[in-house]
């Protein structure tokens, strides 16, 4: 059974060695294929959905973007006045984020590579984690939420892969094949699974489905 640490290491290897160029292009304005265009559109919608769960004016708020990737959501949060700590396990994605960082933001922005839930990062008014927990088991997600609960002053909004017939079929087929040189496997969840795994409160926000992109937004409050 994969643990949080082993899954995190697999994700790091994938994004830092295998998929850097793919994600650099997907998260840019460069033309992409039809399938990837639906994924890009879905991610854009999800980013706006998560952003809508935080105050419009974030001046004075400290926000953690956990698994920030190439930085799009972190940039929006800093533009709204937040003091943002944006962390990703992939140093190469952080390099891309630094290259794209806006010259001027209303708040502050710190981009860094490392464990997105490192206790040394401190306390936050809000945490966002877009598609960075989709490879973890319900137990690992619940344990992670409980670990960070004492460092969250208001809420955490995050996404999971929903337990739909399509994703379950893809998940079962994927388990039949070796994982070498392929992306980490998403783990489909029902909200009730996540709620049972943590001592905090879980609220369903909404689901975004765009072609091959399907993701469920949830809110956690300690």
PDB file of C-alpha atoms in Angstrom, residues 37-53 130-131 134 158-164 166-167 186 204-218:
ATOM      1  CA  UNK A  37      -7.638  22.007 -24.438  1.00  0.00           C
ATOM      2  CA  UNK A  38     -10.544  20.518 -22.461  1.00  0.00           C
ATOM      3  CA  UNK A  39      -8.186  19.795 -19.563  1.00  0.00           C
ATOM      4  CA  UNK A  40      -6.866  23.367 -19.686  1.00  0.00           C
ATOM      5  CA  UNK A  41     -10.418  24.749 -19.729  1.00  0.00           C
ATOM      6  CA  UNK A  42     -11.412  22.529 -16.805  1.00  0.00           C
ATOM      7  CA  UNK A  43      -8.404  23.599 -14.773  1.00  0.00           C
ATOM      8  CA  UNK A  44      -9.187  27.257 -15.490  1.00  0.00           C
ATOM      9  CA  UNK A  45     -12.750  26.752 -14.224  1.00  0.00           C
ATOM     10  CA  UNK A  46     -11.575  24.907 -11.124  1.00  0.00           C
ATOM     11  CA  UNK A  47      -9.031  27.597 -10.328  1.00  0.00           C
ATOM     12  CA  UNK A  48     -11.771  30.230 -10.427  1.00  0.00           C
ATOM     13  CA  UNK A  49     -14.061  28.038  -8.321  1.00  0.00           C
ATOM     14  CA  UNK A  50     -11.452  27.634  -5.582  1.00  0.00           C
ATOM     15  CA  UNK A  51     -10.613  31.331  -5.727  1.00  0.00           C
ATOM     16  CA  UNK A  52     -14.308  32.161  -5.188  1.00  0.00           C
ATOM     17  CA  UNK A  53     -14.260  30.342  -1.834  1.00  0.00           C
ATOM     18  CA  UNK A 130      -5.769  22.361  -6.477  1.00  0.00           C
ATOM     19  CA  UNK A 131      -5.354  18.836  -7.865  1.00  0.00           C
ATOM     20  CA  UNK A 134      -5.674  13.554  -6.180  1.00  0.00           C
ATOM     21  CA  UNK A 158      -8.908  21.442  -2.150  1.00  0.00           C
ATOM     22  CA  UNK A 159      -9.821  18.985  -4.877  1.00  0.00           C
ATOM     23  CA  UNK A 160     -10.134  15.227  -5.202  1.00  0.00           C
ATOM     24  CA  UNK A 161     -10.926  12.927  -8.096  1.00  0.00           C
ATOM     25  CA  UNK A 162     -14.652  12.095  -7.742  1.00  0.00           C
ATOM     26  CA  UNK A 163     -15.821   8.509  -7.738  1.00  0.00           C
ATOM     27  CA  UNK A 164     -17.647   8.529 -11.087  1.00  0.00           C
ATOM     28  CA  UNK A 166     -15.811   6.805 -15.916  1.00  0.00           C
ATOM     29  CA  UNK A 167     -13.002   7.465 -13.455  1.00  0.00           C
ATOM     30  CA  UNK A 186      -5.451   9.227  -9.425  1.00  0.00           C
ATOM     31  CA  UNK A 204     -18.968  19.826  -0.855  1.00  0.00           C
ATOM     32  CA  UNK A 205     -18.393  22.883  -3.060  1.00  0.00           C
ATOM     33  CA  UNK A 206     -18.910  21.789  -6.675  1.00  0.00           C
ATOM     34  CA  UNK A 207     -17.621  19.559  -9.452  1.00  0.00           C
ATOM     35  CA  UNK A 208     -15.915  20.621 -12.680  1.00  0.00           C
ATOM     36  CA  UNK A 209     -16.125  18.300 -15.680  1.00  0.00           C
ATOM     37  CA  UNK A 210     -14.494  19.317 -18.946  1.00  0.00           C
ATOM     38  CA  UNK A 211     -13.643  16.516 -21.345  1.00  0.00           C
ATOM     39  CA  UNK A 212     -11.016  14.373 -19.646  1.00  0.00           C
ATOM     40  CA  UNK A 213     -10.783  16.755 -16.685  1.00  0.00           C
ATOM     41  CA  UNK A 214     -13.058  15.792 -13.781  1.00  0.00           C
ATOM     42  CA  UNK A 215     -12.374  17.196 -10.331  1.00  0.00           C
ATOM     43  CA  UNK A 216     -14.389  17.751  -7.143  1.00  0.00           C
ATOM     44  CA  UNK A 217     -13.852  20.835  -4.969  1.00  0.00           C
ATOM     45  CA  UNK A 218     -14.214  20.424  -1.204  1.00  0.00           C
TER      46      UNK A 218
END
